[in-house]
Tab-separated table of C-alpha atoms in Angstrom:
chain	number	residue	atom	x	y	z
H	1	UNK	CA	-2.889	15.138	-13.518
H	2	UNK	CA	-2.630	11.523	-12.300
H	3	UNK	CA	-5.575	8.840	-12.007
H	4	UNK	CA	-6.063	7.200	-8.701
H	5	UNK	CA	-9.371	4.698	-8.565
H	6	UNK	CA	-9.648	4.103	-4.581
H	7	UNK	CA	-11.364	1.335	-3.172
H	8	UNK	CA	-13.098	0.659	0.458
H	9	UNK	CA	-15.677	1.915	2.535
H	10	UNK	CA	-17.915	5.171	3.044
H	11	UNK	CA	-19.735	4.625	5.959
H	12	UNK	CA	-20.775	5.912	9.349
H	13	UNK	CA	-19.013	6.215	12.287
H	14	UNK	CA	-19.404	6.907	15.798
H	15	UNK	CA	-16.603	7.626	18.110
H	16	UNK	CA	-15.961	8.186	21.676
H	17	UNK	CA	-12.743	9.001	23.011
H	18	UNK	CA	-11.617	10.625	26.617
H	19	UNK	CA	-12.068	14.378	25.031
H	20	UNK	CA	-16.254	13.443	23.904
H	21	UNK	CA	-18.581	11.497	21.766
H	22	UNK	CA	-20.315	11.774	18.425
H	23	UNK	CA	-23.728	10.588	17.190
H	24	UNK	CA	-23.229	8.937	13.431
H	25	UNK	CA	-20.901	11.224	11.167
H	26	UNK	CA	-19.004	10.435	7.946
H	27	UNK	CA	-16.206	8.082	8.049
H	28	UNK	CA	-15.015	4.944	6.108
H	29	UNK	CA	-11.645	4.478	4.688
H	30	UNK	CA	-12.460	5.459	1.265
H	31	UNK	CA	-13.636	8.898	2.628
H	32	UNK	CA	-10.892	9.641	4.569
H	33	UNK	CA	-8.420	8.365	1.416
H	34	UNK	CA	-10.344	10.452	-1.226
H	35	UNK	CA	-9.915	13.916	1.135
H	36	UNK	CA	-6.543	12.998	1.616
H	37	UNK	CA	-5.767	12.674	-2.143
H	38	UNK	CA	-7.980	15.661	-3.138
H	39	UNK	CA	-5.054	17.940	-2.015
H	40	UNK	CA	-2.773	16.673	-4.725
H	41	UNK	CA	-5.214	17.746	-7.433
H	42	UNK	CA	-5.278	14.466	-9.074
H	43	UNK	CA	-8.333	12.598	-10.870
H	44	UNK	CA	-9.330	10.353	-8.506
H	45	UNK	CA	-13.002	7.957	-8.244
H	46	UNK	CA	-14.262	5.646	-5.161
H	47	UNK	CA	-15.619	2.478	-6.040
H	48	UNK	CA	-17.428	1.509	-2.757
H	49	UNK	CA	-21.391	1.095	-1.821
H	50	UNK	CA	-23.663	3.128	0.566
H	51	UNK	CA	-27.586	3.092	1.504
H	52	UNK	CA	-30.202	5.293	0.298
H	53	UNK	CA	-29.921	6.891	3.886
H	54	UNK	CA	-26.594	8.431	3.007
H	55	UNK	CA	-27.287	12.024	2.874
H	56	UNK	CA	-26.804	14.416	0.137
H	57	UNK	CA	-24.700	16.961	1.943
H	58	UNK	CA	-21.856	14.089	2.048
H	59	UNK	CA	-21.963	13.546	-1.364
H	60	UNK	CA	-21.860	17.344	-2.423
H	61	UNK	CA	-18.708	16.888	0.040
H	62	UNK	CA	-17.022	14.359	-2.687
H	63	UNK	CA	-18.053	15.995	-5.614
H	64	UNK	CA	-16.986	19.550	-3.571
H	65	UNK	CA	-13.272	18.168	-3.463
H	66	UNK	CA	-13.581	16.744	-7.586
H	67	UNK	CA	-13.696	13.514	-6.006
H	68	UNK	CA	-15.926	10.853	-8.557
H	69	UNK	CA	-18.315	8.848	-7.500
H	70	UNK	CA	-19.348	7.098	-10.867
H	71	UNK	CA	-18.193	3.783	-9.295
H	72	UNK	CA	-20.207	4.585	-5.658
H	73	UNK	CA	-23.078	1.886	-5.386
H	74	UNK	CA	-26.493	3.850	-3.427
H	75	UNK	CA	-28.475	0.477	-2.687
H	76	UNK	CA	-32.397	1.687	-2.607
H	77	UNK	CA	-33.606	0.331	0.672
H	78	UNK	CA	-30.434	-0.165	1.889
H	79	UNK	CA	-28.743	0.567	5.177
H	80	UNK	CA	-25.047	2.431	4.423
H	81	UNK	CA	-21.931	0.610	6.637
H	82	UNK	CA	-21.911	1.466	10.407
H	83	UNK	CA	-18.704	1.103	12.949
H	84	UNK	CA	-18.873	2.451	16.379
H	85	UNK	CA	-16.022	2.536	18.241
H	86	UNK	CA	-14.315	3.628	21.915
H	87	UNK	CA	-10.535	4.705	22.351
H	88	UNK	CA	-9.191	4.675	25.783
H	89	UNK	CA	-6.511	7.203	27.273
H	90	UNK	CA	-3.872	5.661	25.469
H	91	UNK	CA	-5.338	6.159	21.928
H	92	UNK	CA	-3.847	3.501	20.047
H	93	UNK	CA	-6.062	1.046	21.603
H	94	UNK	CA	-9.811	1.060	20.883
H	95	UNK	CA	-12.852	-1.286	21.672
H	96	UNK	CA	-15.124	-1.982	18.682
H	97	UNK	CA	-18.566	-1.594	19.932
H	98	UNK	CA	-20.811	-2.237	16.969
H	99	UNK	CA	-20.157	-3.139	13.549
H	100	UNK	CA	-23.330	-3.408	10.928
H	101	UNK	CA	-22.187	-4.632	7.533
H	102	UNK	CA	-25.733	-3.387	5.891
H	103	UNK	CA	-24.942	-2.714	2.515
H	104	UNK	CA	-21.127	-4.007	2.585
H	105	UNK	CA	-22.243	-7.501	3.388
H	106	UNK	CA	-23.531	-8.143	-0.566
H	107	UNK	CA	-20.968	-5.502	-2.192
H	108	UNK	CA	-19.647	-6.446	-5.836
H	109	UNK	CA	-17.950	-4.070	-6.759
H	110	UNK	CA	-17.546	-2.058	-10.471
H	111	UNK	CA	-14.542	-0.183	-12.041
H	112	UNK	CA	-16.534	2.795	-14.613
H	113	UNK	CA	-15.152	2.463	-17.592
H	114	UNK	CA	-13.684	5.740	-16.799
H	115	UNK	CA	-11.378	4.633	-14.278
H	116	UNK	CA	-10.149	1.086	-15.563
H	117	UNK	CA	-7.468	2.216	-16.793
H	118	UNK	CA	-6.066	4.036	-13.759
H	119	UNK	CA	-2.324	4.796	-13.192
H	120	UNK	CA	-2.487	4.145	-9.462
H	121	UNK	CA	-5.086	1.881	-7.722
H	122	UNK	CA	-5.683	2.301	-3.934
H	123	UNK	CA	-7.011	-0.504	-2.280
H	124	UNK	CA	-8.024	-0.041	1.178
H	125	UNK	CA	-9.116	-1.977	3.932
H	126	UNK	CA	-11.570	-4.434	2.614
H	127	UNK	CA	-12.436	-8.363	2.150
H	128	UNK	CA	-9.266	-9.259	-0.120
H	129	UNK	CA	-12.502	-11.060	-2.350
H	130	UNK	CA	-13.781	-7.529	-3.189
H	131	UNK	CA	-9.948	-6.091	-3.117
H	132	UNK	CA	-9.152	-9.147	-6.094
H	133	UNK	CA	-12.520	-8.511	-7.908
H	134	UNK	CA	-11.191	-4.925	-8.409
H	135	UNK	CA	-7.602	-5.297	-9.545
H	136	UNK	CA	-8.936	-8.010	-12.511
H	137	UNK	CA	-11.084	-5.093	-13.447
H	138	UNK	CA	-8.775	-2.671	-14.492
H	139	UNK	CA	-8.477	-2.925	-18.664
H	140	UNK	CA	-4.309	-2.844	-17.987
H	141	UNK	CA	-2.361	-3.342	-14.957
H	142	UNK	CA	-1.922	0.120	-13.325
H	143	UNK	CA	1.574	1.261	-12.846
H	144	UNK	CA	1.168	1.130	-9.141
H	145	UNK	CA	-1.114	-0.939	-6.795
H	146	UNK	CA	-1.354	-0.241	-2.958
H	147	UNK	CA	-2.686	-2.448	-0.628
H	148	UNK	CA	-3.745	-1.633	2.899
H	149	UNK	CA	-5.356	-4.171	5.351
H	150	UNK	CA	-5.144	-5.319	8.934
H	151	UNK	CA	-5.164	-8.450	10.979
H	152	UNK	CA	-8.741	-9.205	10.520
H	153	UNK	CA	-8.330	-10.433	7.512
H	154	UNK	CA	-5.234	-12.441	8.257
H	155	UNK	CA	-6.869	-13.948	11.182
H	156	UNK	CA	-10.297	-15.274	8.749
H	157	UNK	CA	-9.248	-14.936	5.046
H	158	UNK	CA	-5.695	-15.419	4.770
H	159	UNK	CA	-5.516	-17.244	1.643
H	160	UNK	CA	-7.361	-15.187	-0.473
H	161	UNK	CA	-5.225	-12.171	1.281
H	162	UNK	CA	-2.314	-13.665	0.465
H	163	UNK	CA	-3.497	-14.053	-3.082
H	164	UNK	CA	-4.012	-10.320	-3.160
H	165	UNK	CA	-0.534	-9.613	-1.749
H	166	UNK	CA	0.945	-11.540	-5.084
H	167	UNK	CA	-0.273	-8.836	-7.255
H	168	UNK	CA	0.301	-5.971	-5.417
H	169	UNK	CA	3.439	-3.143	-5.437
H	170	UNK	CA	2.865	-1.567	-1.934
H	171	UNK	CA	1.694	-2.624	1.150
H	172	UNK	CA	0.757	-0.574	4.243
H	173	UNK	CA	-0.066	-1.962	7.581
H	174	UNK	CA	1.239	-1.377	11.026
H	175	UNK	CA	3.711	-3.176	13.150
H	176	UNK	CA	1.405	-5.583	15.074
H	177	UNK	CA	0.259	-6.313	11.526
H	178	UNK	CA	3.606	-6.784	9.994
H	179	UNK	CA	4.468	-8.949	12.462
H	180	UNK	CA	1.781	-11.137	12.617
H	181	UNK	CA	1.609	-11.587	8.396
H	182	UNK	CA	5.671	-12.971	9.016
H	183	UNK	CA	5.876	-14.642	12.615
H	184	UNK	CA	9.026	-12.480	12.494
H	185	UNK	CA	9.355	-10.019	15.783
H	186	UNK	CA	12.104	-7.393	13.790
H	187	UNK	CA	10.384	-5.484	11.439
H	188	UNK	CA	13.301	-5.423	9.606
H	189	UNK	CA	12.773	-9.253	9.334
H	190	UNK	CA	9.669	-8.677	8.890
H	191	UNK	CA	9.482	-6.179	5.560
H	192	UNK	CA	12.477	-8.708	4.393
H	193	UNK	CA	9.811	-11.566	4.622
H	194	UNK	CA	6.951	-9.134	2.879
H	195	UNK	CA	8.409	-8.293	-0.357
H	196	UNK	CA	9.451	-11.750	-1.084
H	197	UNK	CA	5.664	-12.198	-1.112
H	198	UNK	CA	4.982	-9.758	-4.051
H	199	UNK	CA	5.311	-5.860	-2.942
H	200	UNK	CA	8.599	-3.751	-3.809
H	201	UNK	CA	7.815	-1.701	-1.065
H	202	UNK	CA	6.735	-2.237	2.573
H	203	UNK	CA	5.285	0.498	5.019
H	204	UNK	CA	4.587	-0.054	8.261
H	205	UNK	CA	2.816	2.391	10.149
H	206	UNK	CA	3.696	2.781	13.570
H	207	UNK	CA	1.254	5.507	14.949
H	208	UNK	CA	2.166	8.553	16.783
H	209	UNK	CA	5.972	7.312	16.351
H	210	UNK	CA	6.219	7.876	12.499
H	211	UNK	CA	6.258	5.489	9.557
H	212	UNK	CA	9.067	3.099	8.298
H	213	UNK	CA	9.509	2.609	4.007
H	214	UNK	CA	11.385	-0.621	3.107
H	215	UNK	CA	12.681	-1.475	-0.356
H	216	UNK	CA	15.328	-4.029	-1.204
H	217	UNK	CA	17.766	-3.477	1.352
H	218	UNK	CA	16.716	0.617	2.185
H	219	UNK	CA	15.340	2.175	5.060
H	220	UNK	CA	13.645	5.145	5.556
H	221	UNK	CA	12.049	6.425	8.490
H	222	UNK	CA	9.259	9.378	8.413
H	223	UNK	CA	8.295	10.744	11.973
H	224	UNK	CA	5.150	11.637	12.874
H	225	UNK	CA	4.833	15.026	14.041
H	226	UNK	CA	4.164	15.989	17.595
H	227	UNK	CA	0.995	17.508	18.706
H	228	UNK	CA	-0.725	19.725	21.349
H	229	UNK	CA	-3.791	18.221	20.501
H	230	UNK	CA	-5.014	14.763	19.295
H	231	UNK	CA	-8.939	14.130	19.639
H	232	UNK	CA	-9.484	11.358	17.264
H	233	UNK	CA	-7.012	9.107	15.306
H	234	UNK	CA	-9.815	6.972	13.737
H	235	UNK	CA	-9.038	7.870	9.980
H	236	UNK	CA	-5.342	8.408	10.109
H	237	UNK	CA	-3.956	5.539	8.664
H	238	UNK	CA	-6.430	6.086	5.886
H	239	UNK	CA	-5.544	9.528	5.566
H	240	UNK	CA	-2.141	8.691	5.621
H	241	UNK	CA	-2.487	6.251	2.878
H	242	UNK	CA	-4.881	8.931	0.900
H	243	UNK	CA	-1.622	11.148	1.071
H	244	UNK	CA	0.958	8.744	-0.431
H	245	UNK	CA	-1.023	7.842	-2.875
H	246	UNK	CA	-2.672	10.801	-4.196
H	247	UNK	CA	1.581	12.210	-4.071
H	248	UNK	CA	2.331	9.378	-6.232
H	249	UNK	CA	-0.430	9.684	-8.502
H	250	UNK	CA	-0.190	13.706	-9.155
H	251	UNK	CA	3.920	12.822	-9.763
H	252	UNK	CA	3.443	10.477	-11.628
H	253	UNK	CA	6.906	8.765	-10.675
H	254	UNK	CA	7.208	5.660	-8.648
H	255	UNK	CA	10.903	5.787	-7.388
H	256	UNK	CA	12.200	4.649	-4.055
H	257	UNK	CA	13.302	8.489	-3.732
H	258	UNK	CA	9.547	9.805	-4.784
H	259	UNK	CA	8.390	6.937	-2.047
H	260	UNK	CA	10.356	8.794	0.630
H	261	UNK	CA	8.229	11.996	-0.166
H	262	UNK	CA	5.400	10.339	-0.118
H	263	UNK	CA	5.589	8.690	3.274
H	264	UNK	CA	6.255	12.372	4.401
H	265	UNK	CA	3.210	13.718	2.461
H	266	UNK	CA	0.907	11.248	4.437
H	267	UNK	CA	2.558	11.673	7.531
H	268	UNK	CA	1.817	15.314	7.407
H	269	UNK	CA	-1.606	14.768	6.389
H	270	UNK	CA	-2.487	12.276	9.050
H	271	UNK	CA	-1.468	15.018	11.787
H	272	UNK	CA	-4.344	17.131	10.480
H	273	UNK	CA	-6.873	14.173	10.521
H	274	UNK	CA	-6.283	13.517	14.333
H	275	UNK	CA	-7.003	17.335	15.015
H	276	UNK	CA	-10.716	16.970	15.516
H	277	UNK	CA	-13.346	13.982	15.064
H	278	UNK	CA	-14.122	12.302	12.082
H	279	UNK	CA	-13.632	14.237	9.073
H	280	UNK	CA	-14.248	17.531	10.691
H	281	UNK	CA	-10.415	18.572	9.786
H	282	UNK	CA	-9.656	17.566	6.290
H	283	UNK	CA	-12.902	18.907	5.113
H	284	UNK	CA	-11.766	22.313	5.558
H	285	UNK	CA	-8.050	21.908	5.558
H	286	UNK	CA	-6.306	24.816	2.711
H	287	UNK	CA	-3.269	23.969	1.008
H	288	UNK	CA	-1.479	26.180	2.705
H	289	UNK	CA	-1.787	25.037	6.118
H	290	UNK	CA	-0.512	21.922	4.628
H	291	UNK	CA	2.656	23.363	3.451
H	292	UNK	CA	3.425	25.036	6.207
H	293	UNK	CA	3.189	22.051	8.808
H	294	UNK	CA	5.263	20.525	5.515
H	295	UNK	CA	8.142	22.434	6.744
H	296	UNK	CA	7.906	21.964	10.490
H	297	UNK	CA	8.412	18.319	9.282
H	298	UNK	CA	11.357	19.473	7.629
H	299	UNK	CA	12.669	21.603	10.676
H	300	UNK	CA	11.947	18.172	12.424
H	301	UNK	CA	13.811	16.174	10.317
H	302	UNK	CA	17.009	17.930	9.371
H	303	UNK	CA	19.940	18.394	11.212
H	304	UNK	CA	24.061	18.851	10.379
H	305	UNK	CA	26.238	16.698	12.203
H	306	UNK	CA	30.168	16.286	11.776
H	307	UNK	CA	31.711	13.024	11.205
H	308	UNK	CA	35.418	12.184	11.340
């Protein structure tokens, strides 16, 4: 069994998009990582801060899917992280409509002893500062180091991001991302222009049209699978990322080939996160609904074709 450390938020979140609304419910992309991960049976810890108004039942959820929380911060007093957010019909675009740092805005954070020495280190979206602090933790450098982050962080901290980025073996982000880290339109150009800024790999996430890997001069392309039903895609990119990296960690291998099954892994996962709002779906998602939608990617995928 594989250790995976996992860094970013657990917060609150509430969401309105054109099928309803929610009051606050469990979000952040730590959560949605750590669920994603639990189905890989692997050892995994969140180092990430919440209030003393977090409630109990959520963190019975983490312990409930082996999940540790050694390196969770509960700040007496404190207020736990808050994003609100509204999706229009087309769901890949979203208005932010309140954001409350609380706790988050004073976050160091600490690697338990327990977990410094982790094979694979998730970093998820967070200030690069806080993403840095945690990778000069770890007592050895972990065999594999994932980085996801977005534009925010290009657009107001992109030196220390790209400071981050040196140390790093994967990268996730989407395409608007990609291209706005490299100025370069092709995302071929693009992932070309991101490992020769530290990662091996490159994934960019393109939404409800799949996933592309890049390494050296290889392509792969994982599709995401079509649905009847998508109410919420708020945590998929997490759960995406929770995916590949919990398949890498419980593997243990770090191939371009193993990548490949990875970026399938959280592709498949991700189409169960969108299924209902928030968390709702992964909480109760069995293994073997997993490894049956496994094969409709398959069926998806495959094909024989003749060439002359």
């Amino acid at each position: 069994m594989g250790k995976l450390l996992i860094v970013g938020t657990v917060a609150f979140d509430a969401i309105e998009t054109p099928f309803g609304k929610t009051d606050k419910i469990l979000g952040g992309a730590a959560t949605f990582i750590g669920l994603a991960a639990s189905q890989f049976n692997v050892n995994s810890g969140i180092v990430s801060v919440v209030g003393d108004d977090f409630p109990q039942e959520y963190l019975d959820l983490f312990h409930s899917k082996n999940i540790d929380l050694t390196g969770l911060q509960i700040v007496k007093g404190g207020k736990t992280f808050f994003w609100s957010g509204k999706y229009h019909n087309d769901l890949n675009k979203r208005d932010t409509l309140a954001t409350e740092l609380n706790v988050l805005a004073d976050f160091k954070p600490i690697v338990p002893d327990s977990f410094n020495d982790a094979e694979v280190v998730m970093l998820g979206n967070l200030h690069p500062d806080i993403q840095m602090s945690v990778i000069n933790q770890m007592e050895k450098r972990p065999e594999l180091i994932i980085l996801d982050t977005m534009n925010f962080w290009m657009d107001h901290t992109l030196p220390e991001l790209m400071e981050v980025v040196k140390h790093i073996d994967v990268i996730t982000i989407n395409d608007e991302e990609a291209r706005q880290l490299t100025g370069e339109y092709s995302l071929v150009k693009a992932a070309a222009k991101i490992q020769t800024m530290g990662p091996k790999y490159v994934v960019i996430k393109k939404g409800e049209h799949g996933a592309l890997l890049f390494h050296d001069d290889n392509i792969f392309f994982a599709p995401a699978l079509p649905l009847e039903e998508v109410f919420d895609p708020t945590g998929a990119g997490d759960t995406f990322a929770g995916g590949f990296a919990g398949y890498l960690a419980a593997t243990k291998s770090v191939t371009y080939e193993n990548m490949k099954n990875a970026v399938v892994h959280g592709s498949n996962l991700a189409s169960f996160s969108v299924e209902k709002f928030g968390t709702q779906r992964m909480k109760s998602l069995e293994r073997a609904e997993v490894n049956k939608r496994l094969h409709q990617f398959k069926t998806l995928t495959q094909f024989d074709i003749e060439l002359s």
